[in-house]
Amino acid sequence: MSLGSPGPAAVDFCGLSLAGPIINGSGTFDAIAALRVFGDGLLEAFPFDAYVSKTITLAPRQGNRPPRLWEAGAGLINSIGLPNKGLEGYLRDDLPILTRLPVPLITNVMGHSHAEIGELVSTVGSYDQVAAIEINVSCPNVDSGLVMGADPAETAALVSHVRGLTNKPLIIKLTPNATDVAAVALAAQEAGADAVSLINTLRAMALHPKTSEPWLGGKTGGLSGPAVRSIALAQVYEVAQRISIPIVGIGGVQSGDDALNLLKAGATVVAVGTESFRDPTAGSRIGAELAAISRKERE
Amino acid sequence: MSDRTLAPLGRRLVELTQAKQVGAYRLMTCCDPDGPLPQAGQFYMLCATDGWGGGEQERPFLPRPYSYLRASGENSELSFIFEDVGPGSHVLGSLQPPAKLWLMGPLGIGFWRPDDDRRALLVGGGIGLAPLAAWQTELADQANAVALLGFRGTAHADAAHLLRDPQIATDDGSVGHHGLVTELLESELDRDSHATVYACGPPRMLEAVRLLCERRAIPAQLAMESTMACGFGACFGCVVPTRDGYLRLCVDGPVIDAARVQTALEGSDQ
Ligand SMILES: Cc1cc2nc3c(=O)[nH]c(=O)nc-3n(C[C@H](O)[C@H](O)[C@H](O)COP(=O)(O)OP(=O)(O)OC[C@H]3O[C@@H](n4cnc5c(N)ncnc54)[C@H](O)[C@@H]3O)c2cc1C
Ligand SMILES: Cc1cc2nc3c(=O)[nH]c(=O)nc-3n(C[C@H](O)[C@H](O)[C@H](O)COP(=O)(O)O)c2cc1C
Ligand code: FES
């Protein structure tokens, strides 16, 4: 952690040695755009102990039509639609810049079939700059029609398929929109995943105040922010009872206390998402608060 | 060389030094000693220290984007002008000096000077006058720059004096020309069409300006709006459609070459 106050102790996260336990949630911090806005000062005070890139897919995606945002009670509903440059664009344009970041790089990928995800994992995994791969399983499998992360058997089949394609740590980013998230997490572990991360956003929607039509261009979206914090805590706690691989705790983290709760519930590292929108240095602040709490507890 | 004035990393706490009513609008000045001098058309994300971030009233939760109206390097003053249209602007509007507020910026890309000798036509609709006032100040060396401002009526037109020598149009005819600001623009272009148009205002007005300039082959820069969650390119929520695909307004705008814009209407609820 590049902070005024000393950061928390180093964390071992499935073989990666992180300077502290605070990372970013995929899709909530674009380090490349942030470099354009804040300049290279960002590199000296990078807010996270590892950087998770936005979800990339095999082919480029435009994303959903606007509006993409709705401010909810203590939260945000987004229907961004995973816009990205595709695998080729990521490797060509983004990877050289992301290599400049002072922390390990975790690349997040998503696909519509085992074959697509397999190609993403083996290609991305072959780059030395990539420390780990996170797979976003919130997407339907075009071959089975099932959301990959909503069903334990689907998840197991996917993880088994990709496990042999890379030696890099594989993190499965679970969807909270599943009947039994812990069963899915267990299936991921048994099929060879190195870690799971949760929670992703919860399916939600808003109606246009005047027309009563869906407000968001994508009709429904995903809820994040403080509004989901207690749900994240429950899911992380439940998953931690059932698995032994490390957990990335995500959901509504705004303070060192919030981060500590997720750690106490069983997470090894904590990701900050929506709070970074309110303050790009929120990750540093939360890390410092957490370190201060830990120091006090030790005294 | 960057295409913008860079922002210090993170938000900073600044003190409100003045808050007053200008007709229907609220003018707010704060002291920002740690910020650089911004470029006209750039904006800041603002939020109050209390009553913001969820809690009892639920909204506002995210900071809100505001163009700056005036910036002074000498006393580090930064002014904003806005209308009470919802929970965020309502909380900001109720602040009194010496309240503190969070501010991040300057953000985005502002107006740029054309590389020819076209005169500047500044076209504003309502509160869209804010970045235009800043731009007029930067264009102080251009004696033939003209400001055209449209308002709903008297209370809103009160703010017109924040620009130098504006021509005014009002919907109700209470001040200046009875009609639309685009009608003022038409007659200015009839008089002398060797001009660049710089426009900011509600989507329907911007779209009218865009179509008019397109028809008459007049170069134009549009300061656009969209809902923003972050202001620094993190959320991909603020996109507008352009001929090159969706573009994040906070990092690739808010000022955009009109020739790139497909429509100034999409994403707006007007
Ligand atoms: C670059 C830029 C510069 C700007 N500069 C200025 C300026 O100088 N002066 C000024 O007055 N304004 C300016 N604006 C507009 C200003 O940011 C908005 O008016 C402000 O965010 C309104 O916040 P609010 O909470 O008061 O209103 P909101 O309640 O957010 O309402 C504003 C609009 O947002 C939509 N909306 C309503 N509810 C929601 C919801 N729950 N979630 C998402 N959207 C919703 C509706 O379309 C509504 O009309 C600028 C905007 C941008 C992008
Ligand atoms: C605007 C936005 C975009 C997101 N994009 C992605 C994404 O591309 N891939 C992904 O796995 N998760 C994505 N997420 C989910 C976050 O990484 C995180 O899991 C979720 O927001 C909960 O954390 P929070 O409450 O701290 O924001 C996104 C969330 C938001 C708000
Ligand atoms: S407001 Fe978040 S990307 Fe533009």
XYZ file of C-alpha atoms and ligand atoms in Angstrom:
657
model
C 0.000 0.000 0.000
C 1.343 3.382 -0.916
C -0.048 5.297 1.997
C 0.939 7.893 4.528
C 0.377 5.491 7.397
C 1.947 2.048 7.355
C -0.237 -0.463 5.540
C -1.437 -3.790 6.852
C 0.764 -6.868 6.714
C 1.389 -8.692 3.452
C -1.286 -11.131 2.373
C -0.828 -14.422 0.598
C -3.677 -14.820 -1.839
C -3.506 -18.121 -3.722
C 0.200 -17.789 -4.225
C 0.229 -14.061 -4.999
C 1.967 -11.981 -2.399
C -0.059 -8.797 -1.925
C 1.124 -5.823 0.127
C -2.310 -5.650 1.745
C -5.805 -7.114 1.474
C -7.599 -4.403 -0.546
C -8.200 -4.880 -4.252
C -10.788 -3.423 -6.661
C -13.962 -5.033 -7.956
C -13.793 -5.781 -11.674
C -15.369 -3.040 -13.752
C -15.279 -0.401 -11.041
C -11.872 1.180 -11.629
C -10.391 1.764 -15.060
C -6.718 2.333 -14.317
C -6.054 3.430 -17.898
C -8.720 6.137 -17.843
C -7.594 7.125 -14.336
C -4.043 7.657 -15.652
C -5.470 10.038 -18.274
C -7.380 11.970 -15.633
C -4.932 12.018 -12.711
C -1.618 11.470 -14.473
C 1.246 9.265 -13.325
C 0.701 10.336 -9.714
C -1.760 7.443 -9.681
C 1.152 5.000 -9.926
C 2.804 6.403 -6.822
C -0.360 6.237 -4.743
C -2.159 3.315 -6.339
C -5.238 2.643 -4.173
C -5.249 -1.169 -4.436
C -2.946 -4.079 -3.563
C -3.846 -5.903 -6.786
C -5.619 -4.633 -9.876
C -8.556 -6.505 -11.389
C -9.311 -5.471 -14.944
C -12.789 -5.013 -16.352
C -14.354 -8.149 -17.827
C -13.017 -8.917 -21.284
C -14.712 -11.125 -23.838
C -13.379 -12.804 -26.968
C -15.026 -10.344 -29.362
C -15.333 -6.595 -28.695
C -18.629 -5.447 -27.119
C -20.311 -2.030 -27.345
C -22.195 -2.473 -24.093
C -25.832 -1.621 -23.441
C -27.589 1.448 -24.730
C -27.929 4.308 -22.252
C -29.204 5.168 -19.759
C -26.897 2.799 -17.918
C -27.157 4.163 -14.389
C -29.846 4.562 -11.769
C -29.069 5.867 -8.311
C -30.924 3.702 -5.809
C -31.300 4.058 -2.044
C -27.687 3.881 -0.823
C -26.675 2.130 -3.991
C -26.426 2.079 -7.714
C -28.151 0.006 -10.372
C -26.051 -0.357 -13.501
C -26.682 -1.901 -16.857
C -23.294 -1.302 -18.443
C -23.318 -4.479 -20.511
C -19.605 -5.329 -20.315
C -18.292 -3.005 -23.046
C -14.704 -3.965 -23.885
C -12.234 -4.103 -26.753
C -12.186 -7.878 -26.928
C -9.230 -10.144 -26.251
C -7.098 -8.796 -29.090
C -7.703 -5.167 -28.172
C -6.968 -5.898 -24.515
C -3.655 -7.586 -25.287
C -2.650 -4.925 -27.814
C -3.801 -1.685 -26.150
C -4.405 -2.335 -22.460
C -1.910 -4.921 -21.270
C 1.190 -2.776 -22.023
C -0.275 0.043 -19.914
C -1.546 -2.192 -17.111
C 1.968 -3.613 -16.828
C 3.011 -0.198 -15.488
C 0.840 -0.618 -12.402
C 2.812 -1.235 -9.216
C 0.626 -4.205 -8.179
C -0.178 -7.706 -9.515
C -2.652 -7.812 -12.393
C -5.720 -10.046 -12.300
C -7.526 -10.273 -15.632
C -11.276 -10.876 -15.540
C -12.807 -12.803 -18.459
C -16.257 -13.940 -19.531
C -17.571 -16.052 -22.394
C -20.717 -17.670 -23.688
C -19.353 -21.221 -23.942
C -16.642 -23.445 -22.522
C -14.711 -23.067 -25.755
C -14.786 -19.245 -25.571
C -13.764 -19.139 -21.936
C -11.123 -21.774 -22.592
C -9.558 -19.656 -25.323
C -9.591 -16.576 -23.097
C -8.039 -18.426 -20.162
C -5.274 -20.115 -22.124
C -4.357 -16.942 -24.059
C -4.480 -14.511 -21.136
C -2.736 -17.062 -18.900
C 0.209 -17.277 -21.273
C 1.221 -13.676 -20.518
C 3.749 -13.208 -17.720
C 2.185 -9.856 -16.838
C -1.034 -11.599 -15.779
C -0.760 -12.896 -12.215
C -4.180 -14.532 -11.990
C -7.403 -14.946 -13.939
C -10.873 -14.218 -12.647
C -13.794 -15.792 -14.495
C -17.088 -13.957 -14.420
C -19.716 -16.725 -14.522
C -22.802 -14.475 -14.506
C -23.444 -15.213 -18.151
C -25.675 -17.853 -19.796
C -23.939 -20.756 -21.514
C -25.250 -20.687 -25.100
C -24.876 -24.487 -25.285
C -26.980 -25.303 -22.201
C -29.000 -22.117 -21.799
C -28.127 -22.049 -18.093
C -26.317 -19.224 -16.328
C -22.953 -20.847 -15.657
C -22.604 -19.584 -12.105
C -26.213 -20.251 -11.121
C -25.892 -24.013 -11.040
C -23.234 -26.173 -9.303
C -22.994 -28.725 -12.129
C -22.610 -26.002 -14.774
C -19.877 -24.337 -12.745
C -18.072 -27.619 -12.144
C -18.158 -28.442 -15.859
C -16.745 -25.035 -16.761
C -13.959 -25.082 -14.181
C -12.976 -28.655 -15.119
C -12.796 -27.583 -18.758
C -10.505 -24.602 -18.162
C -8.436 -25.893 -15.239
C -5.908 -27.680 -17.395
C -5.452 -24.697 -19.727
C -3.380 -22.540 -17.381
C -1.112 -22.776 -14.367
C -2.211 -19.344 -13.188
C -4.538 -19.092 -10.189
C -8.189 -19.232 -11.269
C -10.706 -17.153 -9.347
C -14.387 -17.810 -9.954
C -16.482 -14.659 -9.571
C -19.779 -16.042 -8.348
C -23.156 -14.572 -9.067
C -25.371 -13.809 -6.069
C -28.398 -14.534 -8.264
C -28.243 -18.265 -7.541
C -30.361 -20.493 -5.317
C -27.433 -21.941 -3.377
C -24.287 -19.879 -3.813
C -22.289 -22.011 -1.368
C -23.045 -25.152 -3.390
C -21.745 -23.393 -6.505
C -18.619 -22.298 -4.614
C -18.022 -25.872 -3.418
C -18.430 -27.176 -6.965
C -15.853 -24.628 -8.164
C -13.415 -25.703 -5.466
C -13.841 -29.404 -6.228
C -13.253 -28.774 -9.932
C -9.953 -27.059 -9.172
C -10.618 -23.338 -8.676
C -7.995 -21.542 -6.572
C -10.364 -18.928 -5.127
C -13.873 -17.540 -5.402
C -14.982 -13.923 -5.339
C -18.380 -12.645 -4.275
C -20.677 -10.904 -4.551
C -21.328 -9.622 -8.036
C -24.280 -7.255 -8.460
C -27.849 -8.315 -7.642
C -30.463 -8.241 -10.395
C -32.547 -5.110 -9.989
C -34.525 -2.568 -11.944
C -36.000 0.915 -11.879
C -38.973 2.392 -13.706
C -38.913 5.729 -15.458
C -40.632 8.217 -13.108
C -42.717 9.656 -15.972
C -43.374 6.797 -18.388
C -43.171 3.769 -16.036
C -41.124 1.985 -18.685
C -37.854 0.376 -17.569
C -35.387 3.237 -16.984
C -32.233 1.374 -17.946
C -31.312 0.746 -21.566
C -30.739 -2.905 -20.649
C -34.135 -2.947 -18.842
C -32.746 -4.708 -15.758
C -29.381 -4.054 -14.152
C -27.284 -4.960 -11.152
C -27.454 -3.381 -7.711
C -24.229 -2.530 -5.867
C -23.046 -0.291 -3.057
C -23.982 -0.055 0.647
C -27.436 -1.441 -0.154
C -25.906 -4.899 -0.820
C -23.402 -4.940 2.048
C -25.352 -7.156 4.421
C -26.249 -9.575 1.631
C -22.557 -9.836 0.724
C -21.703 -10.529 4.350
C -24.272 -13.333 4.563
C -23.102 -14.934 1.316
C -19.395 -14.711 2.174
C -20.098 -16.196 5.609
C -22.138 -19.041 4.172
C -19.591 -19.834 1.455
C -16.721 -19.738 3.964
C -18.439 -22.476 6.005
C -18.352 -24.793 3.018
C -15.018 -24.227 1.252
C -11.337 -24.022 2.150
C -9.947 -22.021 -0.812
C -9.554 -18.243 -0.326
C -12.471 -15.847 -0.805
C -12.481 -12.327 -2.227
C -15.189 -10.527 -0.251
C -17.035 -7.884 -2.272
C -20.128 -5.792 -1.705
C -20.818 -2.318 -0.394
C -17.473 -1.841 1.329
C -17.082 1.817 2.334
C -14.856 1.658 5.409
C -12.212 -0.330 7.252
C -14.979 -1.700 9.455
C -16.920 -2.993 6.458
C -13.759 -4.651 5.130
C -13.022 -6.168 8.523
C -16.506 -7.673 8.685
C -15.965 -9.490 5.394
C -12.542 -10.705 6.563
C -14.041 -11.941 9.836
C -16.780 -13.700 7.886
C -14.103 -15.647 6.048
C -12.678 -13.542 3.217
C -8.912 -13.405 2.601
C -8.979 -10.187 0.614
C -11.660 -7.545 0.110
C -12.587 -5.742 -3.094
C -13.888 -2.178 -3.222
C -16.315 -1.371 -6.026
C -18.914 1.368 -6.049
C -17.190 3.337 -3.264
C -14.337 4.117 -5.661
C -16.846 6.039 -7.807
C -17.378 8.420 -4.911
C -13.678 8.708 -4.229
C -10.976 7.150 -6.402
C -8.658 6.837 -3.401
C -11.262 4.988 -1.319
C -9.149 1.805 -1.572
C -6.191 3.505 0.140
C -8.396 5.004 2.812
C -10.130 1.699 3.567
C -6.744 -0.073 3.695
C -5.432 2.510 6.142
C -8.552 2.283 8.314
C -8.272 -1.482 8.364
C -4.601 -1.293 9.333
C -5.446 1.103 12.159
C -8.151 -1.232 13.480
C -5.785 -4.226 13.348
C -3.085 -2.255 15.196
C -5.570 -1.353 17.914
C -6.713 -4.963 18.212
C -3.109 -6.108 18.636
C -2.407 -3.573 21.374
C 1.274 16.722 -23.557
C -2.106 15.922 -22.112
C -5.347 16.973 -23.780
C -6.647 18.286 -20.470
C -5.666 19.840 -17.166
C -4.974 16.880 -14.876
C -6.832 16.485 -11.609
C -5.062 15.893 -8.294
C -5.676 12.258 -7.335
C -8.741 11.859 -5.133
C -11.366 14.207 -3.831
C -10.510 17.115 -1.596
C -12.354 18.996 1.099
C -12.871 22.652 0.180
C -14.574 25.513 1.968
C -17.616 27.284 0.677
C -16.904 31.011 0.714
C -20.073 32.369 -0.862
C -23.548 31.084 -1.712
C -26.218 33.275 -3.196
C -29.298 33.211 -5.372
C -29.028 34.522 -8.920
C -32.636 34.539 -10.076
C -33.756 30.934 -10.295
C -30.222 29.615 -9.875
C -27.812 29.111 -7.023
C -24.293 30.466 -7.332
C -21.713 28.868 -5.108
C -18.071 29.838 -4.693
C -15.474 27.812 -2.879
C -11.793 28.097 -2.184
C -9.691 25.392 -3.829
C -6.048 26.152 -3.025
C -4.829 22.676 -3.972
C -6.416 22.477 -7.408
C -4.896 23.570 -10.720
C -6.466 26.226 -12.938
C -9.030 24.329 -15.052
C -9.869 24.734 -18.737
C -13.291 26.034 -19.780
C -15.727 23.155 -20.240
C -14.017 20.952 -17.664
C -16.099 19.933 -14.681
C -15.896 18.788 -11.070
C -17.663 16.099 -9.076
C -19.213 17.679 -5.985
C -20.907 16.435 -2.859
C -21.676 17.735 0.595
C -20.033 16.271 3.694
C -23.377 15.629 5.411
C -26.673 14.279 4.135
C -24.906 12.559 1.271
C -23.957 8.950 0.773
C -27.133 7.119 1.605
C -28.754 6.994 4.989
C -32.122 8.381 5.889
C -32.955 10.248 2.743
C -31.455 7.476 0.578
C -30.404 9.854 -2.198
C -28.114 11.635 -3.003
C -25.547 8.860 -2.869
C -23.134 9.571 -5.715
C -21.328 12.884 -6.300
C -22.757 15.163 -9.000
C -20.971 16.659 -12.009
C -20.870 20.460 -12.351
C -19.090 22.634 -14.881
C -17.243 25.496 -13.321
C -18.477 28.986 -14.059
C -15.438 30.958 -12.977
C -11.975 30.049 -11.778
C -9.447 32.477 -10.435
C -5.833 31.504 -10.068
C -5.161 34.458 -7.781
C -7.404 33.595 -4.848
C -8.003 29.934 -5.774
C -11.707 30.629 -6.174
C -13.935 28.264 -8.048
C -17.597 29.071 -8.788
C -20.478 26.881 -9.832
C -24.045 27.711 -10.774
C -26.899 25.262 -10.684
C -30.594 24.730 -10.434
C -32.456 22.747 -7.766
C -33.670 19.813 -9.842
C -33.323 16.901 -7.432
C -31.849 15.672 -4.150
C -28.196 16.364 -5.010
C -28.605 19.925 -6.195
C -31.033 20.500 -3.317
C -28.466 19.552 -0.672
C -25.749 21.595 -2.417
C -28.112 24.555 -2.672
C -28.812 24.521 1.049
C -25.130 24.848 2.021
C -24.038 28.086 3.654
C -20.485 29.351 4.179
C -18.267 28.203 5.795
C -19.591 24.714 5.022
C -17.145 22.243 3.579
C -17.781 20.180 0.523
C -15.988 17.407 -1.347
C -14.735 18.249 -4.776
C -12.784 16.321 -7.389
C -11.412 17.733 -10.582
C -10.907 19.358 -12.990
C -12.269 16.517 -15.098
C -12.882 15.856 -18.766
C -11.937 17.713 -21.913
C -13.098 21.302 -22.321
C -13.564 23.566 -25.340
C -10.645 23.991 -27.714
C -9.670 26.842 -30.003
C -10.136 26.254 -33.713
C -7.011 26.598 -35.858
C -8.679 29.155 -38.119
C -9.940 32.727 -37.678
C -13.654 31.910 -37.312
C -15.444 34.045 -34.760
C -16.899 32.371 -31.693
C -20.651 31.993 -31.213
C -21.492 30.857 -27.700
C -24.974 29.348 -27.511
C -26.468 28.513 -24.135
C -29.748 27.087 -22.950
C -30.614 27.756 -19.300
C -27.947 26.583 -16.891
C -25.830 25.630 -19.916
C -24.417 29.121 -19.570
C -21.922 27.918 -16.923
C -19.141 26.496 -19.128
C -19.826 29.202 -21.719
C -19.095 31.949 -19.201
C -15.762 30.266 -18.474
C -15.085 29.946 -22.204
C -15.947 33.579 -22.854
C -13.360 34.555 -20.241
C -10.725 32.393 -21.945
C -11.645 33.965 -25.292
C -11.194 37.479 -23.907
C -8.822 38.279 -26.769
C -11.596 37.697 -29.338
C -13.499 40.962 -29.654
C -16.018 39.516 -32.103
C -17.152 36.590 -29.900
C -20.921 36.655 -29.356
C -22.990 35.037 -26.601
C -26.581 33.929 -27.272
C -28.563 32.690 -24.294
C -32.016 31.156 -24.055
C -34.105 30.961 -20.871
C -37.582 29.973 -19.735
C -38.393 33.433 -18.360
C -37.264 36.388 -16.240
C -36.143 34.505 -13.139
C -33.782 32.330 -15.151
C -32.657 35.145 -17.466
C -31.351 36.965 -14.372
C -28.202 34.871 -14.718
C -27.494 36.223 -18.214
C -25.364 39.010 -16.746
C -22.740 36.397 -15.844
C -21.714 36.652 -19.488
C -20.540 39.758 -21.306
C -23.077 41.452 -23.651
C -25.350 38.465 -24.228
C -28.265 38.413 -26.648
C -31.197 36.868 -24.813
C -34.193 34.822 -25.886
C -36.974 33.696 -23.543
C -39.752 31.171 -24.025
C -42.325 33.598 -22.620
C -40.942 36.747 -24.237
C -40.422 38.429 -20.849
C -36.811 39.319 -21.708
C -35.219 39.799 -25.121
C -36.330 37.831 -28.153
C -39.611 35.942 -27.739
C -38.633 32.489 -28.920
C -35.777 30.062 -29.116
C -32.076 30.712 -28.813
C -31.587 28.746 -32.045
C -33.513 31.532 -33.797
C -30.900 34.000 -32.532
C -28.251 31.613 -33.801
C -29.895 31.482 -37.255
C -29.830 35.253 -37.589
C -26.225 35.523 -36.366
C -25.206 32.924 -38.937
C -27.192 34.774 -41.635
C -25.261 37.898 -40.737
C -21.844 36.205 -40.791
C -21.450 32.482 -41.065
C -17.665 32.417 -40.660
C -18.033 31.129 -37.125
C -17.518 28.240 -34.727
C -20.417 27.405 -32.442
C -19.842 26.431 -28.800
C -23.057 25.190 -27.226
C -24.298 23.892 -23.902
C -27.867 23.327 -22.804
C -30.677 20.807 -22.515
C -30.616 17.846 -24.950
C -33.375 19.160 -27.211
C -31.628 22.502 -27.621
C -28.251 20.857 -28.254
C -29.824 18.597 -30.837
C -31.391 21.614 -32.584
C -28.015 23.388 -32.594
C -26.305 20.251 -33.881
C -28.776 19.826 -36.763
C -28.643 23.495 -37.661
C -24.834 23.529 -37.750
C -24.758 20.285 -39.689
C -27.159 21.708 -42.300
C -25.112 24.883 -42.665
C -21.691 23.179 -42.384
C -20.715 25.242 -39.351
C -18.153 23.627 -37.034
C -19.554 23.174 -33.538
C -18.454 21.935 -30.140
C -21.166 20.625 -27.848
C -20.813 20.463 -24.063
C -23.071 17.504 -23.357
C -24.615 15.983 -20.257
C -25.289 12.483 -19.039
C -25.793 10.803 -15.707
C -22.414 10.160 -14.120
C -21.458 7.922 -11.233
C -17.713 8.548 -11.074
C -16.495 11.284 -13.443
C -13.108 9.615 -14.079
C -13.858 6.812 -16.512
C -14.354 4.039 -13.959
C -17.982 3.026 -14.379
C -18.723 3.257 -18.135
C -22.122 4.655 -17.188
C -21.994 8.058 -18.870
C -21.779 7.008 -22.502
C -23.272 8.916 -25.423
C -23.573 7.481 -28.934
C -21.086 8.859 -31.459
C -20.094 7.905 -34.978
C -17.171 5.984 -33.423
C -19.433 4.060 -31.037
C -20.257 4.824 -27.437
C -17.987 7.334 -25.810
C -17.536 7.994 -22.088
C -18.575 11.582 -21.674
C -16.537 12.094 -18.493
C -13.154 11.242 -20.009
C -13.698 11.809 -23.745
C -16.046 14.788 -23.254
C -18.034 16.548 -21.956
C -17.181 18.816 -24.893
C -17.438 16.875 -28.148
C -16.990 17.864 -31.757
C -20.573 17.995 -33.085
C -19.460 16.156 -36.214
C -18.859 13.064 -34.070
C -22.231 13.187 -32.319
C -25.020 10.987 -33.656
C -27.756 12.473 -31.551
C -27.741 14.692 -28.500
C -31.033 13.128 -27.416
C -30.322 9.507 -26.517
C -30.144 8.747 -22.834
C -32.029 11.909 -21.948
C -35.545 11.708 -20.598
C -36.657 14.917 -22.249
C -20.299 17.552 -17.346
C -21.551 18.059 -16.679
C -21.616 19.364 -16.240
C -22.765 19.847 -15.615
N -22.788 21.149 -15.218
C -23.889 21.644 -14.617
C -23.941 22.993 -14.183
O -22.983 23.752 -14.327
N -25.072 23.434 -13.562
C -26.153 22.601 -13.372
O -27.154 23.051 -12.808
N -26.128 21.330 -13.775
C -25.029 20.821 -14.384
N -25.003 19.509 -14.780
C -26.171 18.675 -14.492
C -26.118 18.219 -13.054
O -25.040 17.331 -12.864
C -27.428 17.500 -12.675
O -28.471 18.416 -12.777
C -27.337 16.974 -11.262
O -26.589 15.787 -11.262
C -28.701 16.697 -10.712
O -28.619 15.982 -9.505
P -29.887 15.976 -8.565
O -29.684 14.956 -7.520
O -30.157 17.349 -8.118
O -31.068 15.545 -9.540
P -31.529 14.085 -10.017
O -32.569 13.537 -9.124
O -30.317 13.265 -10.238
O -32.268 14.460 -11.363
C -31.620 14.858 -12.532
C -32.086 13.977 -13.668
O -31.586 12.662 -13.432
C -32.545 11.686 -13.806
N -32.883 10.902 -12.596
C -33.906 11.027 -11.725
N -33.831 10.120 -10.745
C -32.721 9.407 -10.999
C -32.096 8.322 -10.345
N -32.577 7.795 -9.208
N -30.970 7.817 -10.878
C -30.460 8.333 -12.019
N -31.008 9.377 -12.685
C -32.115 9.892 -12.174
C -33.693 12.393 -14.388
O -33.454 12.474 -15.757
C -33.608 13.775 -13.773
O -34.188 14.712 -14.599
C -23.883 19.002 -15.423
C -23.823 17.677 -15.859
C -22.676 17.204 -16.486
C -22.630 15.778 -16.950
C -20.665 -0.007 -12.886
C -20.233 -1.394 -12.494
C -19.593 -2.215 -13.430
C -19.208 -3.507 -13.092
N -18.565 -4.275 -14.021
C -18.176 -5.545 -13.701
C -17.467 -6.338 -14.634
O -17.149 -5.924 -15.741
N -17.124 -7.623 -14.261
C -17.415 -8.124 -13.025
O -17.059 -9.265 -12.740
N -18.064 -7.367 -12.106
C -18.453 -6.102 -12.410
N -19.107 -5.320 -11.464
C -19.370 -5.873 -10.119
C -18.353 -5.394 -9.084
O -17.057 -5.843 -9.380
C -18.745 -5.842 -7.662
O -18.793 -7.238 -7.639
C -20.101 -5.305 -7.225
O -20.279 -3.990 -7.672
C -20.300 -5.332 -5.698
O -19.346 -4.528 -5.031
P -19.633 -2.998 -4.528
O -20.910 -3.014 -3.779
O -18.450 -2.645 -3.697
O -19.726 -2.167 -5.774
C -19.489 -4.010 -11.789
C -20.126 -3.187 -10.867
C -20.501 -1.895 -11.185
C -21.175 -1.053 -10.157
S -19.110 8.781 -15.094
Fe -18.184 6.882 -14.719
S -17.270 6.442 -16.633
Fe -18.037 8.407 -16.927
